[in-house]
Amino acid sequence: MTTYTPAAASARSGFSLDTLRYYERIGLLFDIGRTAGGQRVFTEDDLDWMGVLRCLRDTGMPIADMRRYAELARHGETTHAERLRVLREHAVQLREHIAELVDQQQHLHDKIRWYESQTPELPADATPADPADATPSDPADATPCDPTPDLPAGSAT
Amino acid sequence: MTTYTPAAASARSGFSLDTLRYYERIGLLFDIGRTAGGQRVFTEDDLDWMGVLRCLRDTGMPIADMRRYAELARHGETTHAERLRVLREHAVQLREHIAELVDQQQHLHDKIRWYESQTPELPADATPADPADATPSDPADATPCDPTPDLPAGSAT
DNA sequence: CCTTGACCTGGAGCACGCTCCAGATACGAG
DNA sequence: CTCGTATCTGGAGCGTGCTCCAGGTCAAGG
């Protein structure tokens, strides 16, 4: 059974040593093995669980919710239904968040295009508006980030 | 020329009164009008600018960068090229961030599906995996959020 | 006028998520 | 056994982005 030192676990998980210790303190990591001398010993399973934590964290789940989820995970299979509920709820949040980002991304691109039209001598190097862009969004809206010249600093120009 | 009280500006922009004052203090809002008595008077242009701030903020631009951008905006048309550069850079960041979220979203959905397969008696109500979902992503990867039963709490089951 | 609610300022405080520190201990190479 | 690096613990500190507060001022209706 493969095990990992704290340094190795940190490297593989991408969490800092301090973060791993912090996560254990607050209950996101639990049942972490120890040597006779008291040093942590991480298993493959621990690493996998860290992958779950990373997914939840990187998708914006607050620590408090992750603690609830970890608590459920700690209590075995009887909590599957509840865990599923938590994940579904989080997926809804995530979908909404992504949708908002994509929306604002559209406005941002509109603004960039406005600036480009104002300074045609400039090379349109970066952000080449890749047609196979990672994020679609029907161009049928326009609220913030409107393509205007950043209105202040010229109120009565 | 239409003007707005602080309360109205707050309502229209979605920023709290305290946030508007904070933004003025740190330079994100500037040249805000005042009554003889010292109370703020916001204009249509101010509101539009707040829309820009909201776009940048909601897409994750740090306050420090927003200050730089505001500083540029405050200095007139000569800074157009630099502003364009800032926006393009931010657009790149945003694209990367969205891509990562979409990636993790896929893992999250995988995990949800795994739970569903484990508890088939449960209704698959929420997150109905809408085929016309807002965010595409080729299902040709799987790293974190793997569809496993949240490995801890059963190391040797 | 007078009241009352909106607004002002400067500065303290807070929630979140780590990150750093001091002082002590553990472990592996030589 | 010794040395040097890795880890340990408890607790303080930090960076970000607001949010709240006290004590005072402004402005519009009655």
Coordinates of C-alpha atoms (C1' of nucleotides) in Angstrom, one line a residue:
Chain A
M1 CA 0.0 0.0 0.0
T2 CA 1.6 3.2 -1.2
T3 CA 1.9 6.0 1.3
Y4 CA 3.0 9.6 1.0
T5 CA 4.9 12.0 3.2
P6 CA 3.4 15.4 3.9
A7 CA 5.7 16.9 1.3
A8 CA 4.7 14.4 -1.3
A9 CA 1.0 14.7 -0.6
S10 CA 1.4 18.5 -0.9
A11 CA 3.1 18.2 -4.2
R12 CA 0.5 15.7 -5.6
S13 CA -2.5 17.5 -4.3
G14 CA -1.4 21.0 -5.1
F15 CA -2.3 22.1 -1.6
S16 CA 0.4 23.6 0.6
L17 CA 1.6 21.8 3.7
D18 CA 0.0 24.5 5.8
T19 CA -3.3 24.1 3.9
L20 CA -3.3 20.3 4.4
R21 CA -2.8 20.8 8.2
Y22 CA -5.4 23.5 8.2
Y23 CA -7.9 21.2 6.3
E24 CA -7.3 18.5 8.9
R25 CA -7.8 20.9 11.8
I26 CA -11.2 22.0 10.4
G27 CA -12.3 18.5 9.5
L28 CA -11.9 18.5 5.7
L29 CA -9.3 15.8 6.1
F30 CA -9.9 13.1 8.7
D31 CA -8.5 9.8 9.8
I32 CA -5.0 10.7 8.5
G33 CA -2.5 8.1 9.5
R34 CA 0.5 8.9 11.7
T35 CA 3.9 7.4 12.3
A36 CA 4.9 6.3 15.8
G37 CA 6.6 9.7 16.1
G38 CA 3.4 11.6 15.1
Q39 CA 4.2 12.6 11.5
R40 CA 1.4 12.4 9.0
V41 CA 1.2 9.5 6.5
F42 CA -1.1 10.0 3.6
T43 CA -2.6 7.1 1.6
E44 CA -3.7 6.9 -2.0
D45 CA -7.3 7.3 -0.8
D46 CA -6.4 10.4 1.0
L47 CA -5.0 11.8 -2.2
D48 CA -8.2 10.9 -4.1
W49 CA -10.2 12.6 -1.4
M50 CA -8.0 15.7 -1.8
G51 CA -9.0 15.6 -5.5
V52 CA -12.6 15.9 -4.5
L53 CA -11.8 18.7 -2.1
R54 CA -9.9 20.5 -4.9
C55 CA -12.9 20.1 -7.3
L56 CA -15.3 21.5 -4.8
R57 CA -13.0 24.3 -3.7
D58 CA -12.1 25.3 -7.3
T59 CA -15.7 25.5 -8.2
G60 CA -16.3 27.9 -5.5
M61 CA -17.9 25.9 -2.7
P62 CA -17.4 27.7 0.6
I63 CA -15.4 25.9 3.3
A64 CA -18.4 25.7 5.5
D65 CA -20.3 23.6 2.9
M66 CA -17.2 21.5 2.3
R67 CA -17.1 20.7 6.0
R68 CA -20.7 19.6 5.8
Y69 CA -19.9 17.4 2.9
A70 CA -16.8 16.0 4.6
E71 CA -18.9 15.2 7.6
L72 CA -21.3 13.3 5.5
A73 CA -18.5 11.4 3.8
R74 CA -17.1 10.5 7.2
H75 CA -20.3 8.8 8.2
G76 CA -20.4 6.1 5.5
E77 CA -22.9 5.0 2.9
T78 CA -26.0 5.9 4.8
T79 CA -25.4 9.5 3.8
H80 CA -25.3 9.0 0.0
A81 CA -28.7 10.6 -0.6
E82 CA -27.7 13.6 1.4
R83 CA -24.4 13.9 -0.4
L84 CA -26.1 13.7 -3.7
R85 CA -28.4 16.5 -2.7
V86 CA -25.4 18.7 -1.7
L87 CA -23.6 18.0 -4.9
R88 CA -26.7 18.8 -7.0
E89 CA -27.3 22.0 -5.2
H90 CA -23.7 22.9 -5.8
A91 CA -23.9 22.0 -9.4
V92 CA -26.8 24.4 -9.8
Q93 CA -24.8 27.2 -8.1
L94 CA -21.9 26.5 -10.4
R95 CA -24.0 26.5 -13.5
E96 CA -25.4 29.9 -12.6
H97 CA -22.0 31.3 -11.8
I98 CA -20.6 30.1 -15.2
A99 CA -23.6 31.5 -17.0
E100 CA -23.0 34.9 -15.4
L101 CA -19.3 34.8 -16.2
V102 CA -20.0 34.0 -19.9
D103 CA -22.5 36.8 -20.0
Q104 CA -20.0 39.3 -18.7
Q105 CA -17.4 37.9 -20.9
Q106 CA -19.5 38.9 -23.8
H107 CA -19.7 42.4 -22.6
L108 CA -16.0 42.5 -22.0
H109 CA -15.4 41.4 -25.6
D110 CA -17.8 44.0 -26.9
K111 CA -15.8 46.7 -25.0
I112 CA -12.5 45.3 -26.3
R113 CA -13.9 45.5 -29.8
W114 CA -15.0 49.1 -29.2
Y115 CA -11.5 50.0 -28.2
E116 CA -10.1 48.3 -31.2
S117 CA -12.4 50.2 -33.5
Q118 CA -11.2 53.4 -31.8
T119 CA -7.5 52.7 -32.3
P120 CA -7.4 50.9 -35.7
E121 CA -3.6 51.4 -35.9
L122 CA -3.1 48.9 -33.1
P123 CA -2.4 45.3 -33.9
A124 CA -5.2 43.0 -32.8
D125 CA -2.7 40.5 -31.4
A126 CA -4.1 38.8 -28.3
T127 CA -7.6 37.5 -27.7
P128 CA -8.1 36.8 -31.4
A129 CA -11.7 36.0 -30.9
D130 CA -11.2 32.3 -31.7
P131 CA -14.3 31.2 -33.5
A132 CA -14.0 27.8 -31.8
D133 CA -13.9 29.6 -28.4
A134 CA -14.4 27.6 -25.3
T135 CA -17.6 29.5 -24.3
P136 CA -20.6 30.2 -26.5
S137 CA -23.2 32.8 -25.8
D138 CA -25.9 34.2 -28.1
P139 CA -25.1 37.8 -28.8
A140 CA -28.6 38.9 -27.9
D141 CA -28.1 41.1 -24.8
A142 CA -26.2 44.1 -23.6
T143 CA -26.4 45.5 -20.2
P144 CA -23.1 46.3 -18.3
C145 CA -19.6 46.6 -19.8
D146 CA -21.2 48.5 -22.6
P147 CA -18.9 49.5 -25.4
T148 CA -18.5 53.1 -24.4
P149 CA -15.3 55.1 -23.8
D150 CA -15.3 54.6 -20.0
L151 CA -17.5 57.5 -19.3
P152 CA -15.9 59.5 -16.6
A153 CA -13.0 61.9 -17.1
G154 CA -14.7 63.8 -19.8
S155 CA -18.1 64.7 -18.5
A156 CA -18.5 67.7 -20.7
T157 CA -16.1 67.0 -23.5
Chain B
M1 CA -29.4 66.2 -17.0
T2 CA -30.6 63.4 -14.8
T3 CA -28.9 63.0 -11.5
Y4 CA -29.2 60.4 -8.7
T5 CA -29.0 60.4 -4.9
P6 CA -26.6 58.0 -3.3
A7 CA -29.6 55.7 -2.5
A8 CA -30.8 55.7 -6.1
A9 CA -27.2 55.1 -7.4
S10 CA -26.9 52.2 -5.0
A11 CA -30.2 50.7 -6.1
R12 CA -29.4 51.1 -9.8
S13 CA -25.8 49.9 -9.6
G14 CA -26.4 47.1 -7.2
F15 CA -23.4 48.3 -5.1
S16 CA -24.2 49.1 -1.5
L17 CA -23.9 52.7 -0.2
D18 CA -20.8 51.7 1.8
T19 CA -19.3 50.1 -1.3
L20 CA -19.8 53.2 -3.4
R21 CA -18.2 55.4 -0.7
Y22 CA -15.4 52.8 -0.4
Y23 CA -14.9 52.8 -4.2
E24 CA -14.6 56.5 -4.3
R25 CA -12.1 56.5 -1.4
I26 CA -9.8 54.0 -3.2
G27 CA -10.2 55.8 -6.6
L28 CA -12.5 53.5 -8.5
L29 CA -15.0 56.3 -8.6
F30 CA -13.8 59.8 -9.2
D31 CA -15.1 63.3 -10.0
I32 CA -18.4 62.5 -8.2
G33 CA -20.5 65.7 -7.9
R34 CA -21.5 67.1 -4.6
T35 CA -24.3 69.4 -3.4
A36 CA -23.4 72.6 -1.7
G37 CA -23.9 70.7 1.6
G38 CA -21.4 68.0 0.6
Q39 CA -23.8 65.2 -0.4
R40 CA -22.9 63.1 -3.4
V41 CA -24.7 63.6 -6.7
F42 CA -24.4 60.8 -9.3
T43 CA -24.9 61.3 -13.0
E44 CA -25.9 59.0 -15.8
D45 CA -22.3 58.7 -16.7
D46 CA -21.3 57.7 -13.2
L47 CA -23.9 54.9 -13.4
D48 CA -22.5 53.7 -16.7
W49 CA -19.0 53.6 -15.2
M50 CA -20.3 51.6 -12.3
G51 CA -21.6 49.2 -14.9
V52 CA -18.0 48.8 -16.1
L53 CA -16.8 48.3 -12.6
R54 CA -19.4 45.7 -12.0
C55 CA -18.4 43.8 -15.1
L56 CA -14.7 43.8 -14.2
R57 CA -15.5 42.9 -10.6
D58 CA -17.9 40.1 -11.4
T59 CA -15.4 38.6 -13.8
G60 CA -12.9 38.4 -11.0
M61 CA -10.6 41.4 -11.6
P62 CA -8.8 42.3 -8.4
I63 CA -9.4 45.7 -6.9
A64 CA -5.7 46.7 -7.5
D65 CA -6.1 46.1 -11.3
M66 CA -9.4 47.9 -11.3
R67 CA -7.7 50.9 -9.7
R68 CA -5.1 50.8 -12.5
Y69 CA -7.8 50.8 -15.1
A70 CA -9.7 53.6 -13.4
E71 CA -6.5 55.6 -13.2
L72 CA -6.1 55.2 -17.0
A73 CA -9.8 56.0 -17.6
R74 CA -9.3 59.2 -15.6
H75 CA -6.5 60.4 -17.8
G76 CA -8.5 60.6 -21.0
E77 CA -8.1 59.3 -24.5
T78 CA -4.4 59.1 -24.6
T79 CA -4.6 55.9 -22.5
H80 CA -6.9 54.0 -24.9
A81 CA -4.1 51.7 -26.0
E82 CA -3.1 50.8 -22.5
R83 CA -6.7 50.3 -21.4
L84 CA -7.1 47.9 -24.4
R85 CA -4.1 46.0 -23.2
V86 CA -5.5 45.7 -19.7
L87 CA -8.9 44.5 -21.0
R88 CA -7.3 42.0 -23.3
E89 CA -5.2 40.6 -20.5
H90 CA -8.2 40.3 -18.3
A91 CA -10.1 38.6 -21.0
V92 CA -7.4 36.0 -21.2
Q93 CA -7.6 35.4 -17.5
L94 CA -11.3 35.2 -17.7
R95 CA -11.3 32.7 -20.5
E96 CA -8.9 30.5 -18.6
H97 CA -10.9 30.7 -15.4
I98 CA -14.1 29.8 -17.2
A99 CA -12.4 26.9 -18.9
E100 CA -11.3 25.5 -15.6
L101 CA -14.7 25.9 -14.1
V102 CA -16.3 24.0 -17.1
D103 CA -13.7 21.3 -16.6
Q104 CA -14.5 20.8 -13.0
Q105 CA -18.2 21.1 -13.7
Q106 CA -17.7 18.0 -15.8
H107 CA -16.1 16.1 -13.0
L108 CA -18.8 17.2 -10.7
H109 CA -21.5 15.9 -13.0
D110 CA -19.6 12.6 -13.3
K111 CA -19.6 12.3 -9.5
I112 CA -23.3 13.2 -9.3
R113 CA -24.1 10.5 -11.9
W114 CA -22.1 8.0 -9.9
Y115 CA -24.2 8.7 -6.8
E116 CA -27.3 8.5 -8.8
S117 CA -26.2 5.1 -10.1
Q118 CA -25.6 4.0 -6.5
T119 CA -29.1 5.1 -5.3
P120 CA -31.4 4.3 -8.2
E121 CA -34.5 4.6 -6.0
L122 CA -33.9 8.4 -5.8
P123 CA -35.7 10.7 -8.1
A124 CA -33.3 12.4 -10.5
D125 CA -35.1 15.7 -10.0
A126 CA -32.6 18.6 -10.1
T127 CA -29.7 19.1 -12.5
P128 CA -31.5 17.1 -15.2
A129 CA -28.3 17.2 -17.4
D130 CA -30.0 19.4 -19.9
P131 CA -28.6 18.4 -23.3
A132 CA -28.7 22.0 -24.4
D133 CA -26.7 22.9 -21.3
A134 CA -25.1 26.4 -21.1
T135 CA -21.6 25.0 -21.1
P136 CA -20.1 22.5 -23.5
S137 CA -17.0 20.5 -22.9
D138 CA -15.8 17.4 -24.7
P139 CA -16.1 14.4 -22.4
A140 CA -12.5 13.3 -23.0
D141 CA -10.9 13.8 -19.7
A142 CA -11.1 12.8 -16.0
T143 CA -8.8 13.8 -13.3
P144 CA -10.2 15.1 -10.0
C145 CA -13.8 14.8 -8.7
D146 CA -13.6 11.2 -9.9
P147 CA -16.8 9.3 -9.6
T148 CA -15.8 7.4 -6.5
P149 CA -17.6 7.0 -3.2
D150 CA -15.7 9.8 -1.4
L151 CA -12.9 7.5 -0.4
P152 CA -12.3 8.1 3.3
A153 CA -14.4 6.6 6.0
G154 CA -14.0 3.1 4.8
S155 CA -10.3 2.6 4.0
A156 CA -10.5 -1.2 4.5
T157 CA -14.2 -1.9 3.8
Chain C
dC1 C1' -38.9 76.6 12.4
dC2 C1' -38.7 71.7 13.4
dT3 C1' -38.5 67.2 12.7
dT4 C1' -37.0 63.1 10.5
dG5 C1' -34.7 60.4 7.5
dA6 C1' -30.9 60.3 4.2
dC7 C1' -26.1 61.3 4.1
dC8 C1' -21.4 62.7 5.7
dT9 C1' -16.4 61.3 7.6
dG10 C1' -12.7 58.6 9.6
dG11 C1' -11.7 54.6 11.4
dA12 C1' -12.5 50.1 13.4
dG13 C1' -14.1 45.5 12.5
dC14 C1' -15.3 41.4 10.0
dA15 C1' -15.5 36.9 7.1
dC16 C1' -12.9 34.1 4.5
dG17 C1' -9.1 31.2 3.5
dC18 C1' -5.2 30.6 4.2
dT19 C1' 0.0 31.6 5.7
dC20 C1' 3.7 32.3 8.9
dC21 C1' 6.1 31.7 13.2
dA22 C1' 8.5 29.9 17.3
dG23 C1' 10.1 26.3 19.6
dA24 C1' 10.3 21.5 19.9
dT25 C1' 10.6 16.7 17.7
dA26 C1' 11.3 13.0 14.2
dC27 C1' 13.8 10.5 10.7
dG28 C1' 17.2 9.1 7.1
dA29 C1' 21.9 9.4 5.3
dG30 C1' 26.7 9.0 6.5
Chain D
dC1 C1' 25.7 8.5 17.0
dT2 C1' 25.3 12.9 14.5
dC3 C1' 23.7 16.1 11.6
dG4 C1' 20.5 18.4 8.7
dT5 C1' 16.2 18.5 6.8
dA6 C1' 11.3 17.5 7.3
dT7 C1' 7.5 17.8 10.4
dC8 C1' 5.0 18.8 14.6
dT9 C1' 1.7 22.1 17.5
dG10 C1' -0.8 26.1 18.9
dG11 C1' -1.6 30.4 17.9
dA12 C1' -0.9 34.9 15.7
dG13 C1' -1.1 37.4 11.4
dC14 C1' -2.4 38.7 6.8
dG15 C1' -4.7 40.1 2.2
dT16 C1' -9.0 41.0 0.1
dG17 C1' -13.1 43.4 -0.1
dC18 C1' -16.1 45.1 2.0
dT19 C1' -19.3 46.4 6.3
dC20 C1' -20.4 48.7 10.4
dC21 C1' -20.3 52.4 13.8
dA22 C1' -20.3 56.9 16.3
dG23 C1' -21.1 61.4 16.1
dG24 C1' -22.4 65.0 13.4
dT25 C1' -24.7 67.4 9.0
dC26 C1' -28.1 68.2 5.3
dA27 C1' -32.6 68.8 3.2
dA28 C1' -37.4 68.5 2.4
dG29 C1' -42.3 68.0 4.2
dG30 C1' -45.6 69.9 7.7

